[in-house]
Structures are given as C-alpha cells and as structure tokens.
mmCIF file of C-alpha atoms and ligand atoms in Angstrom:
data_model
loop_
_atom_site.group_PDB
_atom_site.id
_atom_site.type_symbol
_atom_site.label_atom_id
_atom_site.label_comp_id
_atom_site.label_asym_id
_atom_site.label_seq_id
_atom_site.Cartn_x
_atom_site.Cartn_y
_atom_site.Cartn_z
ATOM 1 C CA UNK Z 29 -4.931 10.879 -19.006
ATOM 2 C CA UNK Z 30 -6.726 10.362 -15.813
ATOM 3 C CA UNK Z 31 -9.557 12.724 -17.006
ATOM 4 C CA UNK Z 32 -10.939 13.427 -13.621
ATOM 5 C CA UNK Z 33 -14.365 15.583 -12.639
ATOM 6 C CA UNK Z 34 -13.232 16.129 -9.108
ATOM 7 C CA UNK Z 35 -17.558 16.839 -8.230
ATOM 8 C CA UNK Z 36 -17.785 12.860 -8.644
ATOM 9 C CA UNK Z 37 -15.057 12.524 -6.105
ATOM 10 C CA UNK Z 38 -16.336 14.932 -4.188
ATOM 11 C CA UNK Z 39 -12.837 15.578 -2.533
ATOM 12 C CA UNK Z 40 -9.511 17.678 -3.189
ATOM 13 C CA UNK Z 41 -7.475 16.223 -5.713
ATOM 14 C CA UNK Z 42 -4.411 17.475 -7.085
ATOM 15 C CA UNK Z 43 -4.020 16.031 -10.565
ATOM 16 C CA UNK Z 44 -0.377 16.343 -12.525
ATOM 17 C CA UNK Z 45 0.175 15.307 -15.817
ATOM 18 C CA UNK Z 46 3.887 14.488 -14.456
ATOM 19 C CA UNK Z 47 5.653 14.455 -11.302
ATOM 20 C CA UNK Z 48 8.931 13.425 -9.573
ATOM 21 C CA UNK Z 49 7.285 11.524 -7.044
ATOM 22 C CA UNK Z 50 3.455 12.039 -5.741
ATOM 23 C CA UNK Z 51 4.745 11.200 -2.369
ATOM 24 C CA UNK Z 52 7.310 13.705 -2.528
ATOM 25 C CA UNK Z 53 4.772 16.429 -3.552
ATOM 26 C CA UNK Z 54 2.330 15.424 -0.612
ATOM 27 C CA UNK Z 55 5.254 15.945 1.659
ATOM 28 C CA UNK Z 56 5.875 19.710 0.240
ATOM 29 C CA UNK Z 57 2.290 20.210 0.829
ATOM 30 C CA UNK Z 58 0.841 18.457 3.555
ATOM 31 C CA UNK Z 59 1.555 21.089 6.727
ATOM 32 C CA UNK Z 60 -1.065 23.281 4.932
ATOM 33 C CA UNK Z 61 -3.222 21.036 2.756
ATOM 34 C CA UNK Z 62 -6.433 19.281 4.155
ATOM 35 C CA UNK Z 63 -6.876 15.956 5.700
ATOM 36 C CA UNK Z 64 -7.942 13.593 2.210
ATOM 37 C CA UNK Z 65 -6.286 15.339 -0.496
ATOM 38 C CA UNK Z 66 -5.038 13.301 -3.675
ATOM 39 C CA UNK Z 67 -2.733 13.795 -5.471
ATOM 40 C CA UNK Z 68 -2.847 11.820 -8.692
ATOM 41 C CA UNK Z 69 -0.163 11.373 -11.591
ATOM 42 C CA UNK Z 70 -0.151 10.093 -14.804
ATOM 43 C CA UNK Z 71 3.447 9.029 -14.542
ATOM 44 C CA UNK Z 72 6.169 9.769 -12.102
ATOM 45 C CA UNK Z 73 9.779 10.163 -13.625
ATOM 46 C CA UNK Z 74 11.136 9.211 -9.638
ATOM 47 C CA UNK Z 75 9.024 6.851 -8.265
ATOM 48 C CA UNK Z 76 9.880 5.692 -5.251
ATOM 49 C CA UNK Z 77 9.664 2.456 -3.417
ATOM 50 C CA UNK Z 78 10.180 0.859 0.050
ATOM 51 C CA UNK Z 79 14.220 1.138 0.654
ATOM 52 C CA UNK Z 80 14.410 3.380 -1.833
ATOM 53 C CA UNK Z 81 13.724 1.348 -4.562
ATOM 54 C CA UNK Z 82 12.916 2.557 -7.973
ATOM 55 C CA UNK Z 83 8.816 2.123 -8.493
ATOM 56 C CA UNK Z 84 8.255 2.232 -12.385
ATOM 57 C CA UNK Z 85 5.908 4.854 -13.043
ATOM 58 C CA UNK Z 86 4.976 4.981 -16.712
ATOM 59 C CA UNK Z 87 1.633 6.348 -18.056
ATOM 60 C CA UNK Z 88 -0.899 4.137 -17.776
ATOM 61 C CA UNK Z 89 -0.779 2.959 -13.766
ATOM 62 C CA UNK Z 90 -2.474 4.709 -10.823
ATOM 63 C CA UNK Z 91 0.372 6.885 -9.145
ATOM 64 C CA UNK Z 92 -1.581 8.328 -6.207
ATOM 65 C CA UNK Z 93 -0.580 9.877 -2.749
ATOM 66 C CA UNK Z 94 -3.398 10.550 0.085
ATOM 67 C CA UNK Z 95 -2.473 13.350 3.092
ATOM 68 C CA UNK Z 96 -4.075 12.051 6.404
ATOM 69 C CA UNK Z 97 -4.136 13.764 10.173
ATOM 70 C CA UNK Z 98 -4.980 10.817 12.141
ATOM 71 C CA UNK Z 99 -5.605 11.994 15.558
ATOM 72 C CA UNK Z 100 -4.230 8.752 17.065
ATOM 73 C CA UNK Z 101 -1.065 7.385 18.890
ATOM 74 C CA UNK Z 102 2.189 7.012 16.812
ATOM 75 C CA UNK Z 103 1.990 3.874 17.717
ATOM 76 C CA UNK Z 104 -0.900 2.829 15.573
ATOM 77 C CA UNK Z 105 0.569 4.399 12.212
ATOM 78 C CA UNK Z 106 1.700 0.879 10.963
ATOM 79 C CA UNK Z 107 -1.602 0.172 11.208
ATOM 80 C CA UNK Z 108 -1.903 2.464 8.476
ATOM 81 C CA UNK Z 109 -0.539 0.258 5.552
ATOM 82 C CA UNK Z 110 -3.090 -2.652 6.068
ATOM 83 C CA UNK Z 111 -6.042 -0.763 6.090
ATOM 84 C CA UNK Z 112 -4.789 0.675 2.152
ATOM 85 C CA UNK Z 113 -3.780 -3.178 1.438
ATOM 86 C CA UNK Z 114 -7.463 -4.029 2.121
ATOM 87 C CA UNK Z 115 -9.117 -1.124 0.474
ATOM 88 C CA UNK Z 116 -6.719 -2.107 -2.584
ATOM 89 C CA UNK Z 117 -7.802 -5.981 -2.580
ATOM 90 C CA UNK Z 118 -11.297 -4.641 -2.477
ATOM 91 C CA UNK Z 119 -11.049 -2.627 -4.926
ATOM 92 C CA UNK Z 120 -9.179 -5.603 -6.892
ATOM 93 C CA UNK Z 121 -12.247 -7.823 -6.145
ATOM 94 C CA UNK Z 122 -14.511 -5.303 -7.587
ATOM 95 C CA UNK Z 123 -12.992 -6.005 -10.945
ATOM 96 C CA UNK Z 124 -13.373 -9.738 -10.348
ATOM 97 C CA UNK Z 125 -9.796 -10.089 -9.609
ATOM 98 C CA UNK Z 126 -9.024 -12.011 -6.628
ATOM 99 C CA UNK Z 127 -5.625 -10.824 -4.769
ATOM 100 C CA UNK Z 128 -3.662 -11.527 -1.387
ATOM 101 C CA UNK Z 129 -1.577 -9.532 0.731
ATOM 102 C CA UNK Z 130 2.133 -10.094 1.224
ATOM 103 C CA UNK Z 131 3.396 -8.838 4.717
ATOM 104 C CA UNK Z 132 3.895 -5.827 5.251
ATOM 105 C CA UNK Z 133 2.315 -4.051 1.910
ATOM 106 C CA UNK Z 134 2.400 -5.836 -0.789
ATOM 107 C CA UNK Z 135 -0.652 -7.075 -2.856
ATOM 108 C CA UNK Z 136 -0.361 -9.799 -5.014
ATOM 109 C CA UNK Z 137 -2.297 -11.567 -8.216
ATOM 110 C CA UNK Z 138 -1.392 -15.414 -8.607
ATOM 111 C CA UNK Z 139 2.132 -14.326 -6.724
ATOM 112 C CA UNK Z 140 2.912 -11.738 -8.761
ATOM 113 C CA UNK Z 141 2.872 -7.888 -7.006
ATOM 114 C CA UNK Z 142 0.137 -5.825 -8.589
ATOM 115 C CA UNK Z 143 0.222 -2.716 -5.955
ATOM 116 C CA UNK Z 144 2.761 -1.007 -3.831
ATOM 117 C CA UNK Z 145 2.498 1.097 -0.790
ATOM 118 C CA UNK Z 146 4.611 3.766 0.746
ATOM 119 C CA UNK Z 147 3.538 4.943 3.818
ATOM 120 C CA UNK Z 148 5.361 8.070 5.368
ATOM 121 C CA UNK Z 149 5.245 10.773 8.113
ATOM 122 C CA UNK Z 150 5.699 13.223 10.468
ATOM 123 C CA UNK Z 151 5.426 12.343 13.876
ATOM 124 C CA UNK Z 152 6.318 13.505 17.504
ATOM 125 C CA UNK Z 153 6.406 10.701 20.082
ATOM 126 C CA UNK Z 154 2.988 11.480 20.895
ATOM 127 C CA UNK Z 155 1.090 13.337 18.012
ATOM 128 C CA UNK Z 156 0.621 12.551 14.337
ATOM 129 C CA UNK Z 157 1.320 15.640 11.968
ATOM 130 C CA UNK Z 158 0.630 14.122 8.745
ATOM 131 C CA UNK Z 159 0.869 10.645 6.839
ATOM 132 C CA UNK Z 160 1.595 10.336 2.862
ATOM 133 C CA UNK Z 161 0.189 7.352 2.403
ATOM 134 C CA UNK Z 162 1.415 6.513 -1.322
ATOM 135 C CA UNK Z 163 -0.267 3.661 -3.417
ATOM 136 C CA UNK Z 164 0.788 2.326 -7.155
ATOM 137 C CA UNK Z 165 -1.058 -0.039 -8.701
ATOM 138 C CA UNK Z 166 -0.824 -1.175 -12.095
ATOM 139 C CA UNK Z 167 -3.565 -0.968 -13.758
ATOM 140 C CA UNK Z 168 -3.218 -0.702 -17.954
ATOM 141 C CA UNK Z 169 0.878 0.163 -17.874
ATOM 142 C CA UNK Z 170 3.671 -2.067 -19.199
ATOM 143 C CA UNK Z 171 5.899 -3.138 -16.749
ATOM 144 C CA UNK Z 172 9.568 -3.669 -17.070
ATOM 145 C CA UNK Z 173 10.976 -6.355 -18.687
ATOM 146 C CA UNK Z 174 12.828 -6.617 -15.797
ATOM 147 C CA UNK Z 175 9.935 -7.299 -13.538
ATOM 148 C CA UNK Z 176 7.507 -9.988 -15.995
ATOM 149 C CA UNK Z 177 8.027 -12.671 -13.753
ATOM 150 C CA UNK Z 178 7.684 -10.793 -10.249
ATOM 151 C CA UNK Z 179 5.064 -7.787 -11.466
ATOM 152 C CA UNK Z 180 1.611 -7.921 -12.785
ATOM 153 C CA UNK Z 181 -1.345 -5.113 -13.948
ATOM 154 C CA UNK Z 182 -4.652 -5.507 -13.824
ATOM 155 C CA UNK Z 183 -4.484 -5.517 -17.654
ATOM 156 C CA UNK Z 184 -2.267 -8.286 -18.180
ATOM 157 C CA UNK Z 185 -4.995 -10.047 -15.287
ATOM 158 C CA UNK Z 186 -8.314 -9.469 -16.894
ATOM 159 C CA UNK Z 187 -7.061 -9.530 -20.823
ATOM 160 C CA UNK Z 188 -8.446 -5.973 -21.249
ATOM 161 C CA UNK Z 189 -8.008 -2.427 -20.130
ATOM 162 C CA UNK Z 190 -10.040 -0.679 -17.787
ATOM 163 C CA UNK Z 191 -10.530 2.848 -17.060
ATOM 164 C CA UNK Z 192 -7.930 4.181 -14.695
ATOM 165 C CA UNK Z 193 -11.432 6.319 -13.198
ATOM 166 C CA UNK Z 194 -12.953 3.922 -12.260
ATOM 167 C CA UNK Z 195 -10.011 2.015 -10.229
ATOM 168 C CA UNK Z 196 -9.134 5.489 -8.442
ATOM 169 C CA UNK Z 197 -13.074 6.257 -7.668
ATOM 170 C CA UNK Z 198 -13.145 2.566 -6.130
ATOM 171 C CA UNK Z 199 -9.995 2.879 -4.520
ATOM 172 C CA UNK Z 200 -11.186 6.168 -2.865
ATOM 173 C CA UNK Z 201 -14.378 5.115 -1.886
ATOM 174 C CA UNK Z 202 -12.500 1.763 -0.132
ATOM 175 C CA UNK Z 203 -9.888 3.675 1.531
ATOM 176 C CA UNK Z 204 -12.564 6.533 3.103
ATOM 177 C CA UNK Z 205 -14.792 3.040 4.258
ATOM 178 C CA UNK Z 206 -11.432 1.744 5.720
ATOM 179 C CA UNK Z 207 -10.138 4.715 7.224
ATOM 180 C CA UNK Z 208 -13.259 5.221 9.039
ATOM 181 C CA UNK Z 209 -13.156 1.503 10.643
ATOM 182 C CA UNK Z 210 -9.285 2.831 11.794
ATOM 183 C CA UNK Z 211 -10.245 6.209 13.754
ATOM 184 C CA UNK Z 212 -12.817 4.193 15.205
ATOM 185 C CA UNK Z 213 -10.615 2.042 16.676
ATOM 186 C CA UNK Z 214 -11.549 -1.261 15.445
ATOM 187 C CA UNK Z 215 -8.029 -2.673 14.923
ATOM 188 C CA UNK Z 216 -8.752 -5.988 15.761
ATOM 189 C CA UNK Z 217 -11.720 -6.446 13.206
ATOM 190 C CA UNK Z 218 -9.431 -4.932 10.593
ATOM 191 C CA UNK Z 219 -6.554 -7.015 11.324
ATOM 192 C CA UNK Z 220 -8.516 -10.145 11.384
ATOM 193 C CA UNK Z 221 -9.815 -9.298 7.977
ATOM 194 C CA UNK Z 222 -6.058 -8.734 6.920
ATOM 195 C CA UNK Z 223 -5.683 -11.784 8.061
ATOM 196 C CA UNK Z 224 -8.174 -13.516 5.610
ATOM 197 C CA UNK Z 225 -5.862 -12.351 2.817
ATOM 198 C CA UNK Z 226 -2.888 -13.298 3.804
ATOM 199 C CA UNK Z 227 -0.357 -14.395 1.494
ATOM 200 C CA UNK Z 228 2.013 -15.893 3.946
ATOM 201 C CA UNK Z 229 0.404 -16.533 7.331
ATOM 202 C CA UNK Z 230 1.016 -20.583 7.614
ATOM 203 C CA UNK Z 231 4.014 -20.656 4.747
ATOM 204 C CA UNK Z 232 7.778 -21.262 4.753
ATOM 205 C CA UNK Z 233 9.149 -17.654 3.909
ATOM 206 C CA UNK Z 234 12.619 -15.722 3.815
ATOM 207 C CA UNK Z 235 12.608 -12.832 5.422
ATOM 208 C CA UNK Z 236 15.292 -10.228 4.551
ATOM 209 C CA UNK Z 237 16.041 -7.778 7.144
ATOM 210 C CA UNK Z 238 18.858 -5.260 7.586
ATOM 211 C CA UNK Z 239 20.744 -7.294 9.621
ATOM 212 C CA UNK Z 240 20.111 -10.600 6.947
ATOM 213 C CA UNK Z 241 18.195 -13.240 6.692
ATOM 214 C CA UNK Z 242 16.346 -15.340 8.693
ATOM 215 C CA UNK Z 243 13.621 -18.439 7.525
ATOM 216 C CA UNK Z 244 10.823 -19.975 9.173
ATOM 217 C CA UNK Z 245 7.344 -20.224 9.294
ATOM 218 C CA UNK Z 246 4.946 -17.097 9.457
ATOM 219 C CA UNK Z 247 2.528 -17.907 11.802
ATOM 220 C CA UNK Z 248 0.448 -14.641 12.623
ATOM 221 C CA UNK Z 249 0.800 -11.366 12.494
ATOM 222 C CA UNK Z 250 0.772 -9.268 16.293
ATOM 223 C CA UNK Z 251 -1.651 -6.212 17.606
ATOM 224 C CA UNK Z 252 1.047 -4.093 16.122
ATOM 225 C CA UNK Z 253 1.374 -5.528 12.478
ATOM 226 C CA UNK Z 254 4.736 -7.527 13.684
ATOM 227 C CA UNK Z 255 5.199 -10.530 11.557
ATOM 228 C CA UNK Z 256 5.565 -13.818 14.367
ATOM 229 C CA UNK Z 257 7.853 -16.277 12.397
ATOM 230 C CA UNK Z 258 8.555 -19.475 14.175
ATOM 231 C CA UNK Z 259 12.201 -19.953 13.066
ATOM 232 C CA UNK Z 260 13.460 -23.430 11.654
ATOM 233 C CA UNK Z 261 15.178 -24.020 15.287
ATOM 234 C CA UNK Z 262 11.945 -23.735 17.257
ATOM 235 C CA UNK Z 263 12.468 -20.050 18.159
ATOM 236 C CA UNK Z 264 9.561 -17.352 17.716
ATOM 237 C CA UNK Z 265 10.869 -13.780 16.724
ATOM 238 C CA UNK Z 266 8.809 -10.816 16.206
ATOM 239 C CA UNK Z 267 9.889 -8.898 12.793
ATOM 240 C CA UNK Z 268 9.089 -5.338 12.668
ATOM 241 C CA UNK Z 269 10.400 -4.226 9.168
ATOM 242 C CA UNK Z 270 11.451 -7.217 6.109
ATOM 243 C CA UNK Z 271 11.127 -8.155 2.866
ATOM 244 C CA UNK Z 272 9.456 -11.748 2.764
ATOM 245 C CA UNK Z 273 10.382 -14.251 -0.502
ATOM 246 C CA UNK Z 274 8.297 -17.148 -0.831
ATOM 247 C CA UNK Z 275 10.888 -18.393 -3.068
ATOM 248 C CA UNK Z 276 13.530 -21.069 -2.174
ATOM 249 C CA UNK Z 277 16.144 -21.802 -4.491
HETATM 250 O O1 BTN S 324 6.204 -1.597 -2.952
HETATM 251 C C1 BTN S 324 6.816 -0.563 -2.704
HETATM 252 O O2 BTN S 324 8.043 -0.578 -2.598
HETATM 253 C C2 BTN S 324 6.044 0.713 -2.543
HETATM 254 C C3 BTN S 324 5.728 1.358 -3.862
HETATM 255 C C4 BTN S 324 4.904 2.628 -3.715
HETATM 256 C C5 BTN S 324 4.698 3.342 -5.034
HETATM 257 C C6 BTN S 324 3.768 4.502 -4.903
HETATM 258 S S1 BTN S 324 3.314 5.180 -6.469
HETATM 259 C C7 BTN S 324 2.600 6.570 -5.712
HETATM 260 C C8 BTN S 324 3.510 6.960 -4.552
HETATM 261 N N1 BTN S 324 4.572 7.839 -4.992
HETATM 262 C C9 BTN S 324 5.772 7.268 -4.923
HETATM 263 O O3 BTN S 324 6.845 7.802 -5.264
HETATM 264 N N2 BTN S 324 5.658 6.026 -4.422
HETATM 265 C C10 BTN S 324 4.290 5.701 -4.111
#
C-alpha cells in the first residue's frame, strides 16, 4: 500500500486501493475537481496505454493520474507529455538511475521502458478544459513475462526496492517545478532540455504510424514536439503521432 499522509504532499490526492483505470477516474471527475489533484492506485485491473494498449498494473508500480487547467492554447497541450517525461527522468536520477526519453513519451533504462504516459483532454479549439495527464512507472512490480526483454522497474535497476512514497513525493515535487517552467512559457528551455535526453535524436529508427512505416534518421524534434526524420531517400517529414523501434531485424 501506498500509505500516504496527504499533509506531506500538501495537495489533493485521491488514493484507491483498486481502480479500472486512474485515468478513467480523473476523467469522471475532473469538470468539478481542482487543478493538481492525484489520483493514486495501488493496481489498476484496466490499465490503459497509448492505442489502447493494455498497461500492466499490478500492485507494486506507481499508477497515478494528475487533473490540470492549463490556461494556454490547445496548441501547446503536446507540450504537455515532455514536461512529465522530464520530471520522470528527474525523478529517476534522484535514485541514481540514469534514463532517456523515447519520442513521444516513453522513458527508458539501458533501452528498456521503465514509465509510460497517457496524456488526455478536453479541449475547444481555443480553450483547455482539463488534461489527465496519466503516468506508470514501475517501480517494485513484476512485469510480464511477456515484456522482460522490452520493460524494466526501478527494482530490477537498482537490485532493491524502494518506497513507492518516496518516488510519488519526488515525482510530484518534479512535475509542480516543471509545470511551472510550462505556464510560464518557457518552451524552448524545456524542449532543449528534452533534448539532452533524447533517446533517438541522431539514430536510425522505425517509425510506425497509422498509415505504416517509414525509416530514417531522427534528427530533431520541432517547436511543436513533431519528430523531423530525414527519410533514407533524402526527404525530411514531420511526424506528429508514431511509435519509434530502434530495432532492425
Ligand atoms: O506507454 C503508454 O502506452 C502509456 C502508459 C500510461 C499508463 C498510465 S498508469 C496511470 C494512468 N492510468 C492509465 O490507465 N494509464 C496511465
């Protein structure tokens, strides 16, 4: 159990023992709620993924959802995602674990995905209602056989367990510093320190799209989080939305 004292937090935070989803519950709850309530799971029995994947949610792993009211553009949601895949490698790097971030959301240990993020919303084409912005990260859970060779905890990293606590308190205390940086505006400092952790930017990748695949080289990533991939013919394309493999077979 998380055991939480929500006076250290100093914030809301919804904690369930169980839940379908804590992304799901934000949504039934986030017209109302506050801007910075948590909610926090022990284990989700439907966690969800990007492209509604299944996210393995046993006891154990940090299952968290955040409710935010930006008052920004629409357009600067995306934005959104890298500022949690920072506060999540800094909260990695707290632990001495040193991680990179796979375009768009994923954050890695030696290659192997450690933390997920779901980010989603209710927008107009001008105003922000709310953002669920859901992180998983696991921390002292066993993961799938399944997923050994792709997946990773920060149990399996370090050798040892760690308080869950302590990872969520970090996490919350990185996101808050980060969130402030984006309602300030400073996009361009936080993408260049995005930037620094890159797992891709300057490597062959695959990226698989809705309409397929296409491979290249990622060279940068744009103002608006677009992935730039110089394809093998010479061509630059701006990718919105993909799943990148560094594998080749
Ligand atoms: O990598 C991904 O595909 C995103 C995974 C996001 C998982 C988290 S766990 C907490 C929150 N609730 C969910 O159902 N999903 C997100």
């Amino acid at each position: 159990m998380l055991n939480l004292n929500t006076k250290i937090i100093g914030r809301k935070i919804i904690y369930l023992q169980e839940v379908d989803s804590t992304n799901e519950f934000a949504k039934g709850i986030a017209p109302q709620e506050e801007e910075g309530t948590v909610i926090v799971a022990d284990i989700q029995t439907k966690g969800k993924g990007r492209k509604l994947r299944v996210w393995s949610s046993p006891k154990g792993g940090l299952w968290m959802s955040i409710i935010l009211k930006p008052n920004v553009h629409p357009k600067h949601l995306t934005k959104l995602v890298f500022i949690s895949a920072l506060a999540v490698v800094e909260t990695l790097a707290e632990f001495g674990i040193e991680s990179k971030i796979k375009w768009p959301n994923d954050v890695l240990v030696g290659g192997k995905k450690i933390c997920g993020i779901l980010s989603e919303g209710k927008y107009s084409e001008n105003r922000v209602e709310y953002v669920i912005l859901g992180l998983g990260i696991n921390v002292n859970n066993e993961l799938p056989k399944e997923l050994k060779d792709t997946a990773t905890s920060i149990r399996e990293v370090l050798g040892f367990e760690v308080p869950l606590i302590d990872v969520f308190k970090k996490l919350i205390g990185k996101l808050d510093k980060e969130y402030l940086q984006y309602l300030k505006g400073n996009y361009e400092e936080i993408l260049g320190r995005w930037k620094m952790y890159s797992a891709i930017i300057g490597k062959r990748v695959r990226i698989i799209t809705d309409d397929g695949e296409i491979a290249g080289v990622a060279i940068d990533i744009d103002e608006n989080g677009a992935l730039i991939l110089k394809q093998n013919n010479g061509v630059l394309e701006r990718i919105y939305y993909g799943d990148v493999s560094l594998r080749f077979s």
